[in-house]
Coordinates of C-alpha atoms in Angstrom, one line a residue:
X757 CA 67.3 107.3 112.4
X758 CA 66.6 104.4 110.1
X759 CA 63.5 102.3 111.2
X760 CA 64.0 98.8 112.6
X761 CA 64.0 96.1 110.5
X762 CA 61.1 94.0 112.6
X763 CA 58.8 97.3 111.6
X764 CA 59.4 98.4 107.9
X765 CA 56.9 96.5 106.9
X766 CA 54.3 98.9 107.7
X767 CA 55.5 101.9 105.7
X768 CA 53.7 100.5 103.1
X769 CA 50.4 101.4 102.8
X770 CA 48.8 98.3 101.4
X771 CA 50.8 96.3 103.8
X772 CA 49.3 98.4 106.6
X773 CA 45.7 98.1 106.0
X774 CA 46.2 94.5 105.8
X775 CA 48.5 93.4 108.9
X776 CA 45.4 95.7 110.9
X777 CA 42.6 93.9 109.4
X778 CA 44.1 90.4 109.9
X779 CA 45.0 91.3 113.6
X780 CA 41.3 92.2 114.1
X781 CA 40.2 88.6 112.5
X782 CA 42.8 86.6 114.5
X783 CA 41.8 88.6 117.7
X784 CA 38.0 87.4 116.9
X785 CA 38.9 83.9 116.2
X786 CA 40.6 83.8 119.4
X787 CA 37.5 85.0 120.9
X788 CA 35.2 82.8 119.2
X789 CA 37.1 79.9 120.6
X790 CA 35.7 80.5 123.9
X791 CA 32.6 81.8 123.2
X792 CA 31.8 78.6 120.6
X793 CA 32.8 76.6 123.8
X794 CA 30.4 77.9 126.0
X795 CA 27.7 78.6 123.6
X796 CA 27.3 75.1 123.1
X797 CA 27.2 74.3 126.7
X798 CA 24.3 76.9 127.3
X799 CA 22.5 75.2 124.9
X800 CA 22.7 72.1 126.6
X801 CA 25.2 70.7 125.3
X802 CA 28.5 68.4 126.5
X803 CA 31.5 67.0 125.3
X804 CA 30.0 65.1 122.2
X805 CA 28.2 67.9 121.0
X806 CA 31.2 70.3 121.3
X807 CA 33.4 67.8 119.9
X808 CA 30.8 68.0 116.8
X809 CA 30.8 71.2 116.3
X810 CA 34.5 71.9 116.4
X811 CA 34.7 68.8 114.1
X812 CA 32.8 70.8 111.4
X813 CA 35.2 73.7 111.2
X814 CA 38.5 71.3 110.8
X815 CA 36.6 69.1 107.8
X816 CA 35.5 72.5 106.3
X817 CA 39.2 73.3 107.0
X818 CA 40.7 70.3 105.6
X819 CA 37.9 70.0 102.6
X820 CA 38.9 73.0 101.1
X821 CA 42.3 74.2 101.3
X822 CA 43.3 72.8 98.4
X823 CA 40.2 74.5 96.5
X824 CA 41.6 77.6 98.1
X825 CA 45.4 77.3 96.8
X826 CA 43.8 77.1 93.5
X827 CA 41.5 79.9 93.7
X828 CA 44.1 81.6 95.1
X829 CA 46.2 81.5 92.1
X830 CA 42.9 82.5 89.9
X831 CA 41.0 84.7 91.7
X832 CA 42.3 88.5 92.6
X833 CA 43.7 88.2 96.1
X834 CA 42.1 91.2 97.5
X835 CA 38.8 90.1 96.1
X836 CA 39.3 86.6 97.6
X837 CA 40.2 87.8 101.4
X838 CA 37.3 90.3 101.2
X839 CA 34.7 88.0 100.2
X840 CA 36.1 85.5 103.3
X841 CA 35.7 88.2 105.6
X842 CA 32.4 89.5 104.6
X843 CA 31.3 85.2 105.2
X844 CA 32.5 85.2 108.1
X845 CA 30.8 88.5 109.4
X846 CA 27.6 86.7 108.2
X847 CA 27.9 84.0 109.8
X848 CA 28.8 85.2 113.0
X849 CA 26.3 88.0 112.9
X850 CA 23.6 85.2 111.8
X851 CA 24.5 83.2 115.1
X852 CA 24.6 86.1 117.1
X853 CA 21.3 87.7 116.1
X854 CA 20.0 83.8 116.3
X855 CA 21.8 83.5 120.1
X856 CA 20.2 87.0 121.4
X857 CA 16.8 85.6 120.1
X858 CA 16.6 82.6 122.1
X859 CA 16.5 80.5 118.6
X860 CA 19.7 79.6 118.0
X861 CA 20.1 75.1 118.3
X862 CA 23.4 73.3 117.8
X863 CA 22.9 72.7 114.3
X864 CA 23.4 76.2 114.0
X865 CA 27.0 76.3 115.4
X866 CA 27.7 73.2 113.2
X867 CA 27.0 75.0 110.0
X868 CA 28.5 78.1 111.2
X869 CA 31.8 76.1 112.4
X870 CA 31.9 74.4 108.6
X871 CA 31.1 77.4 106.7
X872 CA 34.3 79.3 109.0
X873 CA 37.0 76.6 108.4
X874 CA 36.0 76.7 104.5
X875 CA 36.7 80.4 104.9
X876 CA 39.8 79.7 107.1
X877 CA 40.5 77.9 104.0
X878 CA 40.5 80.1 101.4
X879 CA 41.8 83.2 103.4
X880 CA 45.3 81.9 104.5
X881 CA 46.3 80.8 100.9
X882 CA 45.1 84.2 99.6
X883 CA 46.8 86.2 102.2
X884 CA 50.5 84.2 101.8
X885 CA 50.2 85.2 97.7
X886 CA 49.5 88.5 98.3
X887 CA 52.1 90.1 100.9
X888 CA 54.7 89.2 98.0
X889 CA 53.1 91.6 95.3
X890 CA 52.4 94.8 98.2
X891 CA 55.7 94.1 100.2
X892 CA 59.6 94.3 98.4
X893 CA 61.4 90.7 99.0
X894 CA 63.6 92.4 101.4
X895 CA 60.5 92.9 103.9
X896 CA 58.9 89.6 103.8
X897 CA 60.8 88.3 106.8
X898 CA 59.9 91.2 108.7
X899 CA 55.8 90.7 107.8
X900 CA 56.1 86.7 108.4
X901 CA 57.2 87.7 111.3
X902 CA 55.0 90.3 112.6
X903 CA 52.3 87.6 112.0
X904 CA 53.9 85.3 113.9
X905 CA 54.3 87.4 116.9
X906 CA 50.6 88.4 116.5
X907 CA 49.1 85.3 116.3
X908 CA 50.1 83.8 119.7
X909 CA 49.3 86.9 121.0
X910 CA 45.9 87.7 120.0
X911 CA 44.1 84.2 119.0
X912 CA 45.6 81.9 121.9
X913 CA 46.1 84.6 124.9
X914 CA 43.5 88.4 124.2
X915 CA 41.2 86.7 122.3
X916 CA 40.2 83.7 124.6
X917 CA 40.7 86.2 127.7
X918 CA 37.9 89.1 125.9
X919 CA 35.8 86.1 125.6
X920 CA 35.8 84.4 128.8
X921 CA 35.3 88.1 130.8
X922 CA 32.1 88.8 128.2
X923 CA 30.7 85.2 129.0
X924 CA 31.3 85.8 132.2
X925 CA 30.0 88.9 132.7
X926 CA 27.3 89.0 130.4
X927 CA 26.9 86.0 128.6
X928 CA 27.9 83.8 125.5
X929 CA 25.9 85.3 122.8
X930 CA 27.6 88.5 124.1
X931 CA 30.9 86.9 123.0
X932 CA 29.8 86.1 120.0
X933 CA 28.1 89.7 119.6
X934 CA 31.9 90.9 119.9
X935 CA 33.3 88.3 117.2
X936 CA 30.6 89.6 115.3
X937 CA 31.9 93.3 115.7
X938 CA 35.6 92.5 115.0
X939 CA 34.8 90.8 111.4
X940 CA 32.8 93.9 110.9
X941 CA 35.8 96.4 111.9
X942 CA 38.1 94.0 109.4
X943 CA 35.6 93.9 106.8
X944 CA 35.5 97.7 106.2
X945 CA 39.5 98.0 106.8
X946 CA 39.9 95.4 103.8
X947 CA 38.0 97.5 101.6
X948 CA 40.7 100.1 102.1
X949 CA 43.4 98.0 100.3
X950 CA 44.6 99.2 96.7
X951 CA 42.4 98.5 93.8
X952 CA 45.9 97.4 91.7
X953 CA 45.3 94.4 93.7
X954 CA 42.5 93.3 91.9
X955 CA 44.2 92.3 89.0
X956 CA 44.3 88.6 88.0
X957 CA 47.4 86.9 89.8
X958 CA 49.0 85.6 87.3
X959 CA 48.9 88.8 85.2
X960 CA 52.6 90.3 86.2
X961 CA 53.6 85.9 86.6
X962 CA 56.8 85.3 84.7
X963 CA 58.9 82.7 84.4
X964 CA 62.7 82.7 85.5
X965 CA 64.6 84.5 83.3
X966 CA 61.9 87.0 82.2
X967 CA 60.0 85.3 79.4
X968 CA 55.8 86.1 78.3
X969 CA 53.7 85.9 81.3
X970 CA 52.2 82.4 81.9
X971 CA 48.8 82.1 80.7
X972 CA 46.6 80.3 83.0
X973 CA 42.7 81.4 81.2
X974 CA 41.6 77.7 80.2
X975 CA 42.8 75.7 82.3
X976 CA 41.3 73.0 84.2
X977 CA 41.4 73.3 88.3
X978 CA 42.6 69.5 88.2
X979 CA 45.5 71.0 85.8
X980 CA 46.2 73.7 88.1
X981 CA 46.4 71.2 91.2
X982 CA 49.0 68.7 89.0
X983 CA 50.8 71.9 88.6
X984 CA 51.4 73.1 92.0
X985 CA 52.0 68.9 93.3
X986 CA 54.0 68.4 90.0
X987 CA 56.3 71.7 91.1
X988 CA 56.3 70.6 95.1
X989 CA 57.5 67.1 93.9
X990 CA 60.3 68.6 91.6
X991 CA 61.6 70.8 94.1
X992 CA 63.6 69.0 96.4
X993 CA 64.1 71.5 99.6
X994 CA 60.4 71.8 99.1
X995 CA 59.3 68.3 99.1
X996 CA 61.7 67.3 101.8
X997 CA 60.7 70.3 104.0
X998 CA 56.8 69.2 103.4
X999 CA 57.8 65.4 104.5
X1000 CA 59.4 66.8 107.9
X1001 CA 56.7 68.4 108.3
X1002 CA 54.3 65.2 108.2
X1003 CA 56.5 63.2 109.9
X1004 CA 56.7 66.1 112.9
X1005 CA 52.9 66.4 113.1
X1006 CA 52.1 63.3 113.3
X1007 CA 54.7 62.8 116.1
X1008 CA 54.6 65.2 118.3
X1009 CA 51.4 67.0 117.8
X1010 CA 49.1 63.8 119.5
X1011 CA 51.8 63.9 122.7
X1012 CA 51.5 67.6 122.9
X1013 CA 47.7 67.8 122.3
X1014 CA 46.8 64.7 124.1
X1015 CA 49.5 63.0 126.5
X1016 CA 50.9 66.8 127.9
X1017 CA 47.9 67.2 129.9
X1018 CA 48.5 63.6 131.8
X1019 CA 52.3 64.5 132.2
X1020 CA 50.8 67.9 134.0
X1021 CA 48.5 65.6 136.0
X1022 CA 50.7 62.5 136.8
X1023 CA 54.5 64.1 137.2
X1024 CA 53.4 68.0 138.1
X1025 CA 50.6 67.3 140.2
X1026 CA 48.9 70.2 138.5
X1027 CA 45.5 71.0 136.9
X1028 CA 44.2 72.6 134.0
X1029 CA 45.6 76.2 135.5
X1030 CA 49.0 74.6 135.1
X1031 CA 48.2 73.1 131.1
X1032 CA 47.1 76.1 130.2
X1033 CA 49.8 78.3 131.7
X1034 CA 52.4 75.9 129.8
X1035 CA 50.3 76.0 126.6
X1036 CA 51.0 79.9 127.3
X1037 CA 54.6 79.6 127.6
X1038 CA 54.7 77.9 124.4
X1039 CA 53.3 80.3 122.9
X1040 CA 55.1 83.3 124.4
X1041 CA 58.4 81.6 122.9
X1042 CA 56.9 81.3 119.5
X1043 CA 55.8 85.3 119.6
X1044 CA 59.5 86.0 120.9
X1045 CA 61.2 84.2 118.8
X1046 CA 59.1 85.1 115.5
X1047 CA 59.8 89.0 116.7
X1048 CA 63.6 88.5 116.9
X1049 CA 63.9 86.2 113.5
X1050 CA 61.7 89.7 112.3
X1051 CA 64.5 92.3 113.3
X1052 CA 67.7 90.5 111.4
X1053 CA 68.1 89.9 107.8
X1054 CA 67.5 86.4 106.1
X1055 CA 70.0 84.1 107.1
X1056 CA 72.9 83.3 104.0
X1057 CA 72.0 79.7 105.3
X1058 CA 68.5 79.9 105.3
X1059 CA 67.4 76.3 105.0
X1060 CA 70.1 75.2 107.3
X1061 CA 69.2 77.6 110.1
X1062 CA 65.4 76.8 109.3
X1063 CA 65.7 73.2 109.5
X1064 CA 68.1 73.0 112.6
X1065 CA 66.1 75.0 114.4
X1066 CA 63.0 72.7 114.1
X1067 CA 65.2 69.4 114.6
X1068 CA 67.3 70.8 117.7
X1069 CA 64.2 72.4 119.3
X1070 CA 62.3 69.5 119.1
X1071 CA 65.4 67.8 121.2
X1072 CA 63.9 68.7 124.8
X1073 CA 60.4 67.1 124.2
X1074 CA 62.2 63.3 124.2
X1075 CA 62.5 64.2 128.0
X1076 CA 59.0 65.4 128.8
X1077 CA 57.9 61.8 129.8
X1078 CA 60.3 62.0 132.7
X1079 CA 60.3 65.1 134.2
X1080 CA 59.2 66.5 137.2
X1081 CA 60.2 70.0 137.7
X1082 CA 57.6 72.8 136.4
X1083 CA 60.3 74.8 134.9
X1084 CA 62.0 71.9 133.2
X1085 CA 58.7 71.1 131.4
X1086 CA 58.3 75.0 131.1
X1087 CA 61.4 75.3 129.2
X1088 CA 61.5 72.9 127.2
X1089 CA 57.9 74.1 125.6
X1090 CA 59.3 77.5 125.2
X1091 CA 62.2 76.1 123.6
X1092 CA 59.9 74.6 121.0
X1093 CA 58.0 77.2 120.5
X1094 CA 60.6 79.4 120.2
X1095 CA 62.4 77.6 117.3
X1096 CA 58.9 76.4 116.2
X1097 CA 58.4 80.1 115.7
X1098 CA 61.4 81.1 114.3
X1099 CA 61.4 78.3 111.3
X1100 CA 57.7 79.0 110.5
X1101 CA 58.9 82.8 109.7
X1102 CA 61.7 81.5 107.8
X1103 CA 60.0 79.3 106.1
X1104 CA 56.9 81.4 104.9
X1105 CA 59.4 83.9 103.7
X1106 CA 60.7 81.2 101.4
X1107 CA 57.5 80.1 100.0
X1108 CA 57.2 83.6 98.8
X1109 CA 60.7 84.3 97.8
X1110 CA 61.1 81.0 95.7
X1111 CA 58.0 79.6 94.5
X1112 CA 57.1 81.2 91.6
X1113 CA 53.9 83.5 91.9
X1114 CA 51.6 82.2 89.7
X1115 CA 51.8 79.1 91.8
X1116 CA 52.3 80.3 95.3
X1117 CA 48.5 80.1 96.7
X1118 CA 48.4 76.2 95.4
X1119 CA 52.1 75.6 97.2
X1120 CA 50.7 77.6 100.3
X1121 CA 47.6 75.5 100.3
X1122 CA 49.8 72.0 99.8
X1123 CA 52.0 72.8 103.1
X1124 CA 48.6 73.9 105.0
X1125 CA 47.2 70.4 104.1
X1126 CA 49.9 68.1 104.4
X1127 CA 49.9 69.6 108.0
X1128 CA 46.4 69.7 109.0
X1129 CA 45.3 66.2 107.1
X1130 CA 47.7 64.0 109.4
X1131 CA 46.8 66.2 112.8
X1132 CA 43.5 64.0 113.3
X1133 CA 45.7 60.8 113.0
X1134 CA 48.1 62.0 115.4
X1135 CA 46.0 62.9 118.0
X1136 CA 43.9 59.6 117.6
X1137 CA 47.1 57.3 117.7
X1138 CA 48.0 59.6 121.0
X1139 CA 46.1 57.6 123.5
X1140 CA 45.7 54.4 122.4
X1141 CA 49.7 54.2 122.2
X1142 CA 50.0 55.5 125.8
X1143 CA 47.7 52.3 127.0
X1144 CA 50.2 50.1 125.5
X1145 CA 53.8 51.9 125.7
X1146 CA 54.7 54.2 128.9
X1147 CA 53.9 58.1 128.5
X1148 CA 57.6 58.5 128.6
X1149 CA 59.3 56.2 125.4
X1150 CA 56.1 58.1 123.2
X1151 CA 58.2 61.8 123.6
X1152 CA 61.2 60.3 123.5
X1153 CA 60.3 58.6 120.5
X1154 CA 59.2 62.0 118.8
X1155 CA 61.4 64.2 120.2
X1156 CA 64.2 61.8 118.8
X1157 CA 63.1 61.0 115.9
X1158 CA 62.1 64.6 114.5
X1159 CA 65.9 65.8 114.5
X1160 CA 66.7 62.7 112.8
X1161 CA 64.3 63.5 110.2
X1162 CA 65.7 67.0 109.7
X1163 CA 69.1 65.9 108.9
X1164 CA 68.1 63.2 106.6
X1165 CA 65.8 65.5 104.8
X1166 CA 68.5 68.8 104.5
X1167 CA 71.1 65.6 103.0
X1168 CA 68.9 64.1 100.4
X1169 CA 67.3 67.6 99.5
X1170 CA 71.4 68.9 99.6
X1171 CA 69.8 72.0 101.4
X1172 CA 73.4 73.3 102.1
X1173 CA 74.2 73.5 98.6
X1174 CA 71.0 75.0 97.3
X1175 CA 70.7 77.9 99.6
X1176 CA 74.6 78.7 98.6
X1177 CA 72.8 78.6 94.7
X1178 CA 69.9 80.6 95.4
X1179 CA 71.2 83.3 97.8
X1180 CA 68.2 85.5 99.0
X1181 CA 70.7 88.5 101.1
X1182 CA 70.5 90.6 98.4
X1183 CA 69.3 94.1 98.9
X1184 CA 67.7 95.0 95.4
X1185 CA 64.3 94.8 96.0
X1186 CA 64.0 92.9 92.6
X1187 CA 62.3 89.2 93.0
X1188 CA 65.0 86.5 92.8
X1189 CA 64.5 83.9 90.0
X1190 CA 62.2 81.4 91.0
X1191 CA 63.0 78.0 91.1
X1192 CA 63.4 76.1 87.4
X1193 CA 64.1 72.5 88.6

């Protein structure tokens, strides 16, 4: 019986010890969400000082990811994600043992927060250059996806819901004792990942066409980040992908973030039960629909599908401002979720199928920061927009104009007529050319 396409992923050993490690990260981050949230608030603090500390881990975030694309690209991957995970297991086990000591002050978390977003950082870069050299092309769907299903799964929904019975029950440094113990579980599974990893990245890099493998010693980290913005800008589906992308966060993610809970409030009557129940329903249509885009090949029409799904499912929020039934406002969340989900895992696939390898960590790093530089913005231009304009025109504005934006960007890009000239349905598990443009 052959073995569904969603799973064949993980008859591959390397890929195997990964996926288990990374689940056992996201599953503590989810945790340390909560616990960070009430660890502050036993110390005293309130909204200001948790709004501090969960400041430090975006600018640490944002900081750095570009510093991580181009390590990424330099450094060996597996050395790279090992090191991030034996940080992170410091850090946490610092402010655990400092929380179970009575000495542990906000400052502490601060540091802690900043030192786990640079992490964050560097890890996400690494991890999207290295499924491509442990997994065949024909399986990088299928592993995009997995992720995706996990992630909702065990950083917005398990995680949190470990952490709040431990606080509960226990108390916060507890919490953070079990973060602790999870980067400890994925530190030692890392180490189990093959030692032909630690070769230099752009060791087996060729160019299309076959060619002597690019030589990257020398170079200057300002030359490697013209490279990877000088090859973004060149490539149009990339570059018009990347400016959806901008234009979509900074729409919808301030409504989402900061308006939805009002909506839930002013037209549901409902309370934070009901926010967080619809946050979940989000995210349950991002896990389905990243598990389902796992099980069937590539689509022929890759960027089409990709980018149709991400303009048609962001149709329903233009009607969030005036609805009052639950399930309405329920279903139009998972809707975007869903095809949230299923373009993410679509489009991660991509990165790696098309970008060529010696520059994938520095691409991977550009989309992460185009996206998380103009997420701040959004959400500050959220609620100062809603005291002048009604609730209502601000989704219909972003749910409106995001679809727009995704036909304009697949015409000037022609989309249509480059996924027809680079055709990724093949079943040879050689790589396709990368992109020459």
């Amino acid at each position: 019986m052959p073995t569904p396409k969603a799973l064949r992923p993980f008859a591959h050993r390397e890929y195997r010890v990964l996926i288990a490690a990374l689940a056992i990260s996201i599953f503590g981050s989810g945790m340390w969400a909560v616990a960070m949230v009430y660890q502050v608030i036993h110390l005293g603090g309130g909204p200001l000082e948790l709004s501090l500390v969960a400041a430090a881990g975006s600018v640490g975030l944002v900081a750095f990811v570009l510093a991580g694309g181009i390590a990424a690209d330099r450094v060996p991957q597996r050395l790279l994600i090992i090191a991030v995970e034996g940080t992170n297991l410091a850090v946490i086990a610092a402010i655990s043992g400092l929380a179970l000591a009575g000495w542990l002050q906000l400052w502490h978390l601060a540091v802690g927060a900043f030192v786990l977003g640079v992490g964050a950082a560097f890890f996400f870069p690494a991890y999207s250059a290295i499924l491509p050299r442990i997994l065949p092309p024909e399986d990088l769907l299928a592993a995009n996806g997995m992720e995706g299903t996990m992630r909702p799964i065990l950083q917005q929904a398990a995680g949190p819901a470990v952490a709040g019975i431990l606080v509960a029950a226990l108390s916060p440094s507890h919490a953070v004792t079990g973060v602790a113990a999870c980067h400890l579980l994925a530190f030692i599974i890392l180490n189990f990942l093959g030692r032909h990893a630690l070769e230099a990245p752009g060791a087996d890099s060729r160019p299309a066409g076959g060619g002597p493998a690019v030589e990257r010693a020398g170079t200057s980290l300002l030359h490697d980040l013209r490279e990877g913005v000088s090859y973004t800008v060149r490539t149009p589906w990339l570059l018009w992908t990347l400016v959806w992308a901008c234009i979509s966060v900074l729409f919808l993610i301030g409504p989402i973030e900061v308006l939805l809970p009002f909506v839930v409030r002013d037209q549901l009557g409902g309370d934070s039960r009901m926010f967080g129940f619809l946050l979940a329903v989000m995210g349950a249509g991002g896990a389905a629909a990243s598990l389902a885009t796992a099980s069937f090949a590539l689509p022929r029409r890759y960027l089409t599908v990709m980018m149709v799904s991400w303009g048609a499912g962001s149709l329903p929020l233009a009607a969030v401002g005036i609805m009052d039934s639950f399930w309405m406002l329920a279903a139009a969340l998972f809707i975007f979720g869903a095809t949230g989900g299923a373009g993410m895992v679509i489009w991660g696939t991509l990165l790696q199928r098309r970008v060529p390898p010696h520059l994938l960590g520095r691409v991977s790093s550009l989309d992460f920061f185009v996206s998380l530089a103009l997420m701040p913005v959004s959400m500050a231009l959220a609620g100062p927009a809603a005291e002048v304009v009604p609730t209502w025109v601000i989704f219909l504005v972003a749910g409106g104009v995001c679809p727009v934006m995704a036909v304009v960007a697949m015409v000037v890009a022609r989309m249509p007529a480059d996924e027809l000239a680079h055709p990724l349905d093949r079943s040879s598990g050689d790589r396709e050319p990368a992109d020459s443009p």
